[in-house]
């Protein structure tokens, strides 16, 4: 099947036709004439490289009631993602070649997007013994990113060894920065709101202390460090400083930390419970500025599905995490593009090109040009939609944006040249 | 007013109205009418996820003196410990037709969750949620202050109240700060810095780490209980050091002004935050707090369930 996309607007503003054939982008030119292809009228739509997520929780194996690799893949392509990175905190933990190969194969079987497993840094995410990182790297899943996400690799020696060990195959350690001794039973950002609500605080310093330590460790051993879900103004400053010293560190921010603050917690609705927690207005502004000036390299969803019983309860008993795949692009358009902090080209870099480059996903994250694998999306930037938690592709319902009107709809997603997602544009308006 | 979840649910006028109702109920009961027929046929559930015999019997007594039917539901082992979930418990009570639910829960926000979630249509009264609030305690404390210091209109402007101890984990402190400020009092929190919340600057109170410098300038000294589980969490070096610096001993008691009073929400740790001398002194109004607790809770139940704002 070949497709001819007519009059799409590229991220640089050029209006072109795009011919997709045999899984590749066959031609990019104004006014292509080709009679054997399905025509997609894309006037007014943006064509972007398929989005790449470096931080996704898919819950399979172990908690298939909240998400499977197949349901997560469907959520991904609806949100414009053609590549996911499945975090290691499944049950069993993805700390062996067997588990990462299973996740990789299930992703291929679902066939909607690439699902690249992330390997655990330590056995069982316990932070004590290194997992078999080499075996995961040389497995058929070819793991390059290792993370104990959900838990911090808090022991400095373990972190040092992990950073050193992955150098042999140009791997990267993605750190969930949370000093555990400062966050025992922590429930939300420590500040004015936590003092009023009587919820135990998760102080910014607990994130920043680990970021500072790990930047110095990465410099010392000359390895690659990736900071997961940056949330604090101080963390942005530390990463900016590290980059100015030439240290090989990259950082991500989630859509929810660009939009929401700890004031959302005021009603104790556990849909706003997330780790790391929602921070203050000042932090949100610092994160936006950091993303705009390149300090923060990428947007990652930290898509974290949970069944309703784990959210429909008192705050303290609820699970941490929010859905993100199906709303990420809309939140970014709302917080960064409509505020003119990012243009479309920069948005495409932070949501597609940069994450693909960091992870080494070679068939993803290229500018739309002839000869590249056809992983691309079409977006209607003028469409608005009301987010409805009951209409998610995810098996879970824990979106914090239920009822919110957000801009931009992903109308088409192409994965390896196949049209894996299409919306009725009449209905989307 | 459908629920009483936080002192913030009350305007100053609504708070004074509750306190006035409580005083009228006290007059009626001293006039020999210990039991009123007002809530006959209504059912009040005491839903206690935490043990608190004092608070439970205070609410039970209040409801019975208004002729309501009382069901005590002890639900230890909440969903925090993976027992029955709050939602299932709430729906059970709804099916039984409860008119009011008095909830005590270890999780901050549990009362609001119960009220807001649509699981139940009963009025919800927060009898202490985690480290968040305990609004009826603040009401009974304000009532007791007004009684002892003879402030009949509940206007506390100029009144100096010190709250001493574990502010960080105290629902009593949070509710009292809100209500005392509403009524015009000037509140000083007195504690080691480790037991003062990080966000306290937004509370509009004074903070003093030195009990000795404050004790002679207060009209009300409100002592908080130190929970035994705080002992090993590095908040202070030892119980003895805490007691020396922040306990209300005889020396500090003697430095209090002539008309000032000593309060404690109970149960007291004698010899830790309060010495036996202080607890049993003329200044101590602890037993009045207990007695007034019943009147204030009667007023809350009365206003919530009868819809009337006065007798």
XYZ file of C-alpha atoms in Angstrom:
740
model
C 0.000 0.000 0.000
C 1.313 3.436 -0.864
C 0.030 6.764 0.364
C 0.267 10.225 -1.145
C -0.102 12.961 1.457
C -1.145 16.169 -0.243
C -0.158 19.664 0.881
C 1.065 18.902 4.385
C 2.999 21.559 6.274
C 6.408 20.411 7.516
C 7.739 21.628 10.831
C 9.817 24.286 9.021
C 6.698 25.671 7.378
C 7.253 24.264 3.884
C 4.099 22.892 2.229
C 4.803 19.640 0.405
C 3.384 16.386 -0.832
C 4.794 13.215 0.740
C 4.771 9.865 -1.046
C 5.009 6.800 1.182
C 5.777 3.480 -0.471
C 7.374 0.194 0.622
C 7.709 1.420 4.187
C 9.821 4.381 3.163
C 9.330 8.027 2.429
C 9.689 7.732 -1.348
C 9.421 11.397 -2.295
C 8.986 14.767 -0.667
C 8.172 17.502 -3.148
C 5.568 20.099 -4.038
C 2.731 18.706 -6.097
C 3.588 15.010 -6.645
C 1.400 13.258 -9.226
C 0.975 9.567 -8.518
C -2.179 7.713 -9.422
C -1.777 4.347 -7.648
C -1.626 5.664 -4.112
C -4.285 6.380 -1.576
C -4.583 10.153 -1.396
C -4.625 11.835 2.016
C -5.650 15.463 1.853
C -3.494 17.210 4.432
C -4.059 20.856 3.778
C -3.777 22.660 7.106
C -2.185 19.641 8.798
C 1.329 19.475 10.172
C 3.500 16.547 9.134
C 5.973 15.621 11.871
C 8.397 12.781 12.468
C 6.765 10.018 14.513
C 7.087 10.816 18.203
C 9.495 8.817 20.378
C 8.889 8.205 24.085
C 11.801 7.238 26.295
C 9.667 6.682 29.392
C 6.590 4.449 29.221
C 5.150 2.016 31.748
C 3.312 -0.771 29.948
C 2.651 -3.135 32.909
C 3.181 -6.303 30.890
C 4.287 -8.746 32.144
C 2.497 -8.780 35.502
C -0.269 -6.179 35.597
C -2.097 -6.767 32.343
C -5.275 -5.495 34.030
C -3.922 -1.934 33.857
C -2.056 -2.018 30.525
C -0.757 -4.511 28.018
C 1.884 -3.957 25.408
C -0.884 -4.076 22.802
C -3.165 -1.550 24.545
C -0.222 0.710 25.286
C 0.833 0.518 21.646
C -2.633 1.598 20.561
C -2.572 4.489 23.026
C 0.840 5.408 21.633
C -0.135 5.623 17.992
C -3.261 7.584 18.873
C -0.978 10.053 20.576
C 1.399 10.189 17.610
C 4.150 7.943 18.979
C 5.866 5.437 16.692
C 8.385 4.282 19.293
C 8.060 3.545 23.000
C 10.568 2.622 25.666
C 9.035 0.191 28.123
C 10.259 0.759 31.668
C 11.698 -2.148 33.597
C 9.435 -2.120 36.674
C 7.192 -4.935 35.528
C 6.519 -8.168 37.381
C 8.854 -9.935 36.890
C 11.263 -7.034 36.615
C 12.941 -6.595 33.223
C 16.350 -7.433 34.637
C 17.210 -10.413 32.438
C 17.586 -11.024 28.715
C 14.516 -13.274 28.826
C 12.140 -10.577 30.029
C 13.392 -7.835 27.698
C 13.193 -10.198 24.726
C 9.626 -11.083 25.681
C 8.645 -7.408 25.863
C 10.338 -6.715 22.545
C 8.573 -9.645 20.853
C 5.167 -8.684 22.260
C 5.701 -5.187 20.870
C 6.464 -6.610 17.445
C 3.425 -8.864 17.659
C 1.207 -5.878 18.462
C 2.707 -4.308 15.359
C 1.514 -0.740 15.857
C 4.788 0.862 16.871
C 8.247 -0.121 18.052
C 8.414 -1.126 21.709
C 12.001 -0.970 22.917
C 12.515 -2.408 26.385
C 14.513 -0.580 29.018
C 16.553 -2.869 31.236
C 16.810 -2.647 34.997
C 20.067 -1.299 36.394
C 19.930 -3.555 39.444
C 18.478 -6.976 40.105
C 14.846 -6.683 41.136
C 15.227 -2.856 41.224
C 16.637 -3.359 44.707
C 19.606 -1.057 44.147
C 22.170 -3.582 45.355
C 23.525 -5.904 42.645
C 23.865 -4.967 38.972
C 21.395 -6.741 36.707
C 22.809 -8.652 33.740
C 23.182 -5.483 31.732
C 25.494 -7.029 29.166
C 23.147 -9.919 28.442
C 20.277 -7.491 27.894
C 22.438 -5.347 25.618
C 23.436 -8.300 23.444
C 19.958 -9.876 23.445
C 17.689 -9.588 20.433
C 16.113 -6.579 22.146
C 19.502 -4.763 21.995
C 18.812 -2.765 25.154
C 20.735 0.505 25.400
C 18.850 2.359 28.151
C 18.958 1.051 31.712
C 16.854 2.417 34.514
C 15.446 1.415 37.882
C 12.719 4.006 37.324
C 10.151 4.110 40.074
C 13.137 3.693 42.337
C 16.346 5.659 42.482
C 19.753 4.039 42.180
C 20.589 5.725 45.443
C 23.793 3.952 46.391
C 26.603 6.062 44.936
C 28.892 3.117 44.306
C 26.218 1.128 42.490
C 25.465 4.175 40.334
C 29.127 4.706 39.577
C 29.615 1.093 38.526
C 26.513 1.132 36.339
C 27.633 4.320 34.580
C 31.041 2.788 33.960
C 29.745 -0.601 32.857
C 27.458 0.648 30.063
C 30.311 2.517 28.396
C 31.424 -0.658 26.642
C 28.387 -0.605 24.339
C 27.548 3.139 24.499
C 24.635 2.513 26.849
C 23.024 5.102 29.054
C 21.732 5.114 32.618
C 18.383 6.867 33.054
C 18.153 7.925 36.677
C 14.966 8.418 38.683
C 16.436 11.085 40.951
C 14.955 10.666 44.426
C 17.031 10.488 47.571
C 15.102 7.810 49.465
C 15.986 8.883 52.983
C 14.441 12.309 52.358
C 11.241 10.904 50.867
C 10.075 8.112 53.169
C 6.264 7.862 52.733
C 6.329 11.161 50.799
C 2.982 12.048 49.245
C 3.339 15.358 47.406
C 5.620 18.344 46.863
C 6.842 19.730 50.160
C 5.723 23.335 50.458
C 2.798 25.548 51.327
C 0.168 23.173 49.997
C 1.539 20.101 51.767
C 1.672 22.075 55.007
C -2.029 22.903 54.652
C -3.144 19.461 53.546
C -1.141 17.547 56.109
C 0.410 15.332 53.441
C 3.985 14.260 53.891
C 6.321 16.342 51.755
C 8.617 15.250 48.908
C 11.152 18.073 48.912
C 12.801 19.411 45.745
C 16.173 18.867 47.376
C 15.629 15.095 47.306
C 15.659 15.271 43.502
C 18.384 17.878 43.193
C 20.824 16.136 45.540
C 20.821 13.012 43.355
C 21.050 15.007 40.120
C 24.064 16.908 41.438
C 25.775 13.723 42.595
C 25.113 11.848 39.367
C 26.293 14.715 37.161
C 29.594 14.622 39.026
C 29.773 10.835 38.787
C 29.086 10.953 35.036
C 31.837 13.521 34.613
C 34.253 11.507 36.702
C 33.794 8.235 34.825
C 33.107 9.820 31.433
C 29.790 8.123 30.850
C 26.316 9.090 29.641
C 23.687 10.065 32.185
C 20.037 10.725 31.452
C 17.882 12.402 34.093
C 14.307 11.165 34.062
C 11.372 13.528 34.663
C 13.025 16.697 35.872
C 10.581 18.615 38.065
C 12.354 21.386 39.922
C 13.823 24.768 39.055
C 16.957 23.757 40.929
C 17.272 20.592 38.856
C 17.092 22.639 35.654
C 19.889 24.854 36.971
C 22.064 21.842 37.743
C 21.601 20.360 34.272
C 22.326 23.750 32.690
C 25.526 23.955 34.702
C 26.527 20.411 33.731
C 26.019 21.124 30.046
C 28.045 24.294 30.318
C 30.904 22.134 31.625
C 30.541 19.730 28.734
C 29.334 16.832 30.874
C 27.439 14.208 28.868
C 24.048 14.574 30.507
C 20.592 14.688 28.958
C 17.298 15.416 30.669
C 13.603 14.909 30.148
C 10.449 16.627 31.308
C 6.931 15.198 31.345
C 3.898 16.957 29.906
C 2.168 16.963 33.292
C 5.018 18.767 34.985
C 4.813 21.432 32.264
C 1.117 22.026 32.901
C 0.028 21.110 36.426
C 1.077 22.347 39.865
C 0.674 21.087 43.405
C -2.465 23.189 43.728
C -4.172 20.349 41.848
C -3.797 18.277 45.011
C -6.090 20.565 47.028
C -9.149 18.321 46.590
C -7.186 15.153 47.481
C -8.154 13.611 44.125
C -5.553 10.873 43.722
C -5.547 11.179 39.936
C -3.060 13.988 40.615
C -0.785 11.748 42.666
C 2.410 11.185 40.721
C 6.066 10.543 41.415
C 7.983 12.817 41.250
C 5.177 15.054 42.437
C 3.571 18.077 40.837
C 5.570 21.119 41.899
C 4.980 24.867 42.087
C 4.188 27.504 39.493
C 7.810 28.701 39.654
C 9.035 25.186 38.863
C 6.648 24.910 35.918
C 8.035 28.149 34.488
C 11.619 26.987 34.990
C 10.869 23.680 33.229
C 9.261 25.459 30.283
C 12.224 27.820 30.015
C 14.635 24.883 30.278
C 12.881 23.029 27.487
C 12.848 26.151 25.325
C 16.549 26.950 25.778
C 17.728 23.376 25.205
C 18.749 22.591 28.780
C 16.052 19.926 28.775
C 16.558 17.725 25.725
C 13.325 15.802 25.465
C 9.725 15.361 26.503
C 8.891 11.937 27.914
C 5.439 10.855 29.019
C 6.065 8.719 32.130
C 2.790 7.112 31.032
C 1.805 5.152 34.158
C -1.510 3.273 33.973
C -3.255 2.188 37.169
C -6.566 0.390 37.704
C -9.384 2.513 39.120
C -9.299 0.901 42.568
C -5.759 2.202 42.991
C -6.916 5.780 42.366
C -10.496 5.734 43.689
C -9.420 5.808 47.319
C -7.862 8.021 49.953
C -4.736 9.858 48.742
C -2.274 8.029 50.953
C -3.443 4.617 49.752
C -3.402 5.542 46.056
C -0.762 4.582 43.511
C 1.583 7.123 41.927
C 1.245 7.840 38.205
C -0.756 9.289 35.335
C -1.578 8.377 31.770
C 0.317 10.413 29.198
C 0.658 8.875 25.745
C -2.622 10.057 24.262
C -2.389 13.617 25.543
C 1.323 14.483 25.445
C 1.381 16.300 22.112
C -1.733 18.291 22.994
C -0.276 19.359 26.329
C 2.943 20.422 24.600
C 1.055 22.428 21.998
C -0.924 24.071 24.783
C 1.990 24.830 27.110
C 4.863 25.450 24.681
C 3.671 26.138 21.111
C 0.640 28.319 21.791
C 2.722 30.265 24.312
C 5.326 30.700 21.538
C 8.102 29.191 23.626
C 8.680 26.460 21.029
C 8.095 26.498 17.289
C 6.993 23.327 15.504
C 10.526 22.447 14.442
C 11.755 22.621 18.019
C 8.732 20.650 19.228
C 9.580 17.939 16.682
C 13.140 17.830 17.969
C 12.221 17.437 21.651
C 9.477 14.883 21.034
C 11.074 12.867 18.228
C 14.583 13.636 16.992
C 16.346 14.101 20.315
C 14.880 11.057 22.093
C 15.627 8.846 19.081
C 19.230 10.115 18.998
C 19.720 9.597 22.768
C 18.376 6.049 22.585
C 19.884 5.144 19.223
C 16.533 4.252 17.626
C 17.814 4.449 14.063
C 14.570 4.125 12.141
C 12.925 6.928 14.162
C 13.412 10.613 14.691
C 14.585 11.709 11.271
C 13.396 14.884 9.565
C 10.828 13.981 6.942
C 12.995 13.392 3.847
C 13.345 10.943 1.000
C 14.698 7.507 1.766
C 13.916 7.488 5.460
C 11.687 4.921 7.152
C 8.126 6.194 7.007
C 7.532 6.842 10.710
C 5.574 10.058 10.654
C 2.357 11.664 11.802
C -0.138 14.263 10.691
C -1.482 16.702 13.248
C -4.405 19.081 13.007
C -3.155 22.029 15.075
C -6.439 23.934 14.871
C -8.638 21.115 16.191
C -9.681 21.084 19.833
C -10.873 18.129 21.846
C -12.334 17.554 25.260
C -10.362 14.856 27.039
C -12.630 12.015 28.136
C -11.112 9.390 30.397
C -13.651 6.855 29.204
C -12.488 7.184 25.608
C -8.845 6.304 26.114
C -7.169 3.473 24.226
C -5.285 2.698 27.408
C -6.819 0.039 29.628
C -6.653 2.492 32.512
C -8.507 5.740 33.116
C -6.116 7.760 35.232
C -5.675 10.813 33.045
C -5.394 14.073 35.002
C -6.907 16.009 32.081
C -10.427 14.528 32.102
C -12.859 17.226 31.005
C -10.129 19.608 29.895
C -10.205 21.047 26.375
C -6.807 20.711 24.715
C -5.563 21.781 21.283
C -4.208 19.627 18.442
C -5.368 16.216 17.265
C -3.142 13.511 15.778
C -5.109 12.614 12.652
C -2.771 9.992 11.131
C 0.105 7.878 12.344
C 2.330 5.965 9.937
C 4.573 3.225 11.317
C 7.064 1.700 8.902
C 4.869 3.010 6.093
C 1.636 1.484 7.391
C -1.281 3.688 8.421
C -1.793 2.503 12.015
C -4.032 5.311 13.252
C -6.505 7.599 11.530
C -9.270 9.777 12.934
C -12.411 10.957 11.280
C -11.509 14.613 10.935
C -15.127 15.667 10.759
C -15.645 14.201 14.230
C -12.469 15.678 15.640
C -13.461 19.288 15.063
C -23.473 23.433 55.077
C -23.656 19.763 54.139
C -20.432 18.561 55.658
C -17.836 19.631 58.189
C -14.514 18.574 56.693
C -12.276 21.501 57.496
C -12.481 24.695 59.485
C -12.242 26.326 56.056
C -15.801 25.100 55.427
C -16.964 27.616 58.044
C -17.212 31.365 57.658
C -16.540 33.349 60.799
C -20.293 33.836 61.170
C -20.993 30.124 60.725
C -18.362 29.257 63.325
C -19.822 31.722 65.826
C -23.285 30.366 65.084
C -22.109 26.827 65.921
C -20.437 28.028 69.105
C -23.558 29.952 70.107
C -25.716 26.900 69.484
C -23.368 24.831 71.622
C -23.720 27.343 74.433
C -27.523 27.269 74.176
C -27.426 23.472 74.263
C -25.341 23.723 77.409
C -27.921 25.994 79.043
C -30.758 23.650 78.095
C -28.929 20.632 79.403
C -28.058 22.348 82.682
C -31.716 23.232 82.984
C -32.390 19.534 83.427
C -33.134 18.503 79.833
C -30.228 16.175 79.293
C -31.828 14.600 76.269
C -33.500 16.460 73.394
C -35.814 14.844 70.813
C -34.407 16.819 67.867
C -32.779 14.009 65.848
C -35.164 11.177 66.709
C -35.203 8.623 63.881
C -31.976 9.885 62.332
C -28.936 7.639 62.257
C -25.391 8.699 62.910
C -22.531 6.344 62.070
C -19.238 6.658 63.902
C -16.815 5.336 61.288
C -13.484 4.934 63.017
C -10.531 3.648 61.031
C -8.268 4.646 63.914
C -8.765 3.933 67.583
C -9.902 6.970 69.485
C -12.144 6.076 72.356
C -12.371 9.672 73.587
C -13.503 11.201 70.323
C -15.841 8.334 69.567
C -17.657 8.446 72.897
C -17.868 12.219 72.680
C -19.650 12.007 69.319
C -21.721 9.051 70.538
C -22.809 10.956 73.594
C -23.620 14.051 71.505
C -25.760 12.084 69.068
C -27.601 10.204 71.824
C -28.388 13.405 73.701
C -30.119 14.554 70.521
C -32.007 11.209 70.366
C -30.309 10.016 67.192
C -29.593 6.328 66.627
C -25.877 5.654 66.795
C -23.992 2.918 64.997
C -20.355 2.418 65.844
C -18.391 1.064 62.895
C -14.821 0.237 63.777
C -13.011 -0.352 60.510
C -9.453 -0.837 61.531
C -7.392 -2.104 58.651
C -8.333 0.424 56.004
C -7.281 0.171 52.394
C -3.976 1.672 53.471
C -3.263 -1.766 54.856
C -5.211 -3.486 52.050
C -8.273 -4.337 54.027
C -11.726 -3.145 53.030
C -11.528 -0.034 50.904
C -12.965 3.298 51.982
C -15.213 3.173 48.940
C -16.738 -0.196 49.836
C -17.250 0.859 53.438
C -18.916 4.082 52.315
C -21.237 2.286 49.940
C -22.194 -0.137 52.700
C -23.136 2.760 54.968
C -25.066 4.373 52.141
C -27.054 1.177 51.650
C -27.846 1.160 55.387
C -29.256 4.667 55.114
C -26.900 6.643 57.334
C -27.837 10.313 57.729
C -24.454 11.409 59.033
C -21.063 9.770 59.048
C -18.494 10.802 61.611
C -15.178 9.659 60.209
C -11.810 9.268 61.887
C -9.138 8.094 59.476
C -5.362 7.869 59.412
C -5.078 9.307 55.905
C -5.172 13.063 55.368
C -8.086 13.973 53.108
C -10.069 10.778 53.784
C -13.092 12.749 55.045
C -13.100 15.000 51.995
C -12.703 11.979 49.722
C -15.725 10.393 51.396
C -17.785 13.567 50.982
C -16.754 14.441 47.404
C -16.618 11.086 45.702
C -20.320 10.493 45.208
C -20.171 7.203 47.136
C -22.481 8.454 49.835
C -25.157 11.110 50.331
C -24.884 11.429 54.113
C -23.399 14.456 55.824
C -19.746 13.826 56.577
C -18.134 15.105 59.758
C -14.374 14.972 59.967
C -13.352 13.612 63.357
C -9.664 13.747 62.461
C -8.016 12.857 59.160
C -4.346 11.935 59.265
C -2.218 14.979 59.893
C -4.704 17.312 58.235
C -7.579 18.583 60.383
C -9.813 17.957 63.363
C -12.385 20.744 63.105
C -14.601 19.800 66.071
C -11.530 19.851 68.307
C -10.854 23.435 67.212
C -14.491 24.347 67.888
C -14.442 22.857 71.363
C -11.147 24.604 72.087
C -12.551 27.969 70.971
C -15.669 27.337 73.033
C -13.546 26.559 76.087
C -11.355 29.633 75.608
C -14.436 31.845 75.372
C -15.936 30.237 78.462
C -12.826 30.472 80.616
C -11.732 33.917 79.498
C -15.309 35.207 79.466
C -15.448 36.288 75.839
C -19.183 35.966 75.294
C -19.270 37.150 71.658
C -16.422 34.850 70.506
C -14.447 37.854 69.204
C -10.853 36.880 69.936
C -9.136 40.029 68.663
C -6.088 40.728 70.812
C -6.044 37.229 72.282
C -2.592 35.613 72.256
C -2.574 31.836 71.808
C 0.523 29.658 71.795
C 0.342 26.159 70.313
C 3.261 24.101 71.571
C 4.694 20.862 70.236
C 4.424 18.645 67.186
C 2.860 21.133 64.763
C 4.088 19.170 61.734
C 1.948 16.110 62.440
C -0.906 17.775 64.301
C -4.419 17.978 62.876
C -5.409 19.751 66.081
C -2.890 22.498 65.361
C -3.996 22.966 61.751
C -7.671 23.296 62.644
C -6.950 25.535 65.621
C -4.744 27.895 63.613
C -7.504 28.315 61.029
C -10.317 28.847 63.538
C -8.421 31.036 65.994
C -7.314 33.306 63.143
C -10.885 33.466 61.858
C -12.003 34.637 65.289
C -9.250 37.252 65.420
C -6.664 35.699 67.737
C -2.915 36.023 67.275
C -1.341 32.569 67.078
C 2.238 31.646 67.881
C 3.569 28.188 67.084
C 6.216 27.002 69.521
C 8.261 23.945 68.618
C 11.705 22.780 67.578
C 12.328 23.656 63.893
C 12.062 19.967 62.966
C 8.393 19.918 63.974
C 7.400 23.077 62.074
C 6.110 22.448 58.502
C 8.260 23.791 55.654
C 5.337 25.778 54.213
C 4.412 27.494 57.497
C 5.167 30.984 56.178
C 1.839 30.820 54.336
C -0.106 30.265 57.566
C 0.058 33.853 58.825
C 1.271 32.847 62.293
C 4.291 33.701 64.413
C 6.843 30.974 64.980
C 9.016 30.858 68.069
C 11.562 28.131 68.758
C 12.014 29.323 72.342
C 9.169 28.406 74.686
C 10.715 30.336 77.586
C 10.666 33.639 75.710
C 7.017 33.149 74.738
C 5.371 31.627 77.790
C 4.938 34.852 79.761
C 3.134 36.615 76.907
C 0.319 34.199 76.193
C -3.321 34.129 77.239
C -3.708 30.525 76.160
C -1.055 27.803 76.147
C -2.229 24.866 74.086
C -0.004 21.808 74.513
C 0.056 19.089 71.866
C 0.630 15.423 72.447
C 3.963 13.970 71.331
C 3.208 10.657 69.645
C 5.466 7.852 70.726
C 6.252 6.967 67.092
C 7.995 10.343 66.652
C 10.647 9.386 69.163
C 12.756 7.439 66.702
C 12.307 9.684 63.672
C 15.102 12.149 64.456
C 12.799 15.082 65.236
C 14.573 15.616 68.547
C 17.493 13.918 70.257
C 15.591 12.400 73.168
C 12.321 12.589 75.054
C 14.122 14.203 77.968
C 15.645 16.932 75.831
C 12.262 17.617 74.275
C 10.637 17.778 77.658
C 13.267 20.171 79.025
C 12.908 22.567 76.076
C 9.226 22.321 75.187
C 7.451 20.706 78.119
C 5.123 22.767 80.296
C 6.754 22.271 83.667
C 6.176 24.057 86.962
C 8.719 26.783 86.207
C 7.064 27.713 82.941
C 3.610 27.394 84.462
C 4.576 29.900 87.146
C 5.658 32.397 84.512
C 2.270 32.399 82.789
C 0.063 35.439 83.292
C -2.581 35.449 86.008
C -5.662 34.896 83.869
C -4.070 32.585 81.299
C -5.160 28.983 80.774
C -3.538 25.667 79.835
C -5.186 23.383 77.289
C -4.441 19.901 75.977
C -6.478 17.842 73.482
C -5.689 14.639 75.376
C -4.623 12.054 76.056
C -1.760 13.678 77.932
C 1.747 12.287 78.266
C 2.365 13.388 81.814
C 6.036 14.066 82.359
C 6.728 14.550 78.659
C 4.939 17.518 77.117
C 3.206 18.466 80.354
C 4.192 17.932 83.956
C 1.720 16.589 86.492
C 1.832 19.970 88.279
C 0.699 21.755 85.148
C -1.877 19.172 84.142
C -3.556 19.352 87.529
C -3.132 23.069 88.141
C -5.884 25.652 88.461
C -4.943 26.887 84.998
C -5.636 23.545 83.338
C -8.995 23.430 81.556
C -8.576 19.926 80.153
C -11.751 18.514 81.721
C -13.782 21.492 80.510
C -12.515 20.718 77.009
C -13.900 17.205 77.329
C -17.261 18.421 78.616
C -17.530 21.125 75.953
C -16.601 18.626 73.254
C -19.989 16.988 73.666
C -21.841 20.325 73.400
C -19.939 21.420 70.304
C -20.502 18.073 68.597
C -24.196 18.272 69.473
C -24.275 21.685 67.794
C -22.562 20.342 64.664
C -24.908 17.355 64.391
C -27.886 19.589 65.102
C -27.044 22.136 62.432
C -26.036 19.574 59.821
C -28.995 17.248 60.287
C -31.818 19.584 61.223
C -30.776 22.328 58.814
C -31.534 24.911 61.478
C -28.889 27.395 62.538
C -30.219 27.999 66.050
C -32.371 26.294 68.650
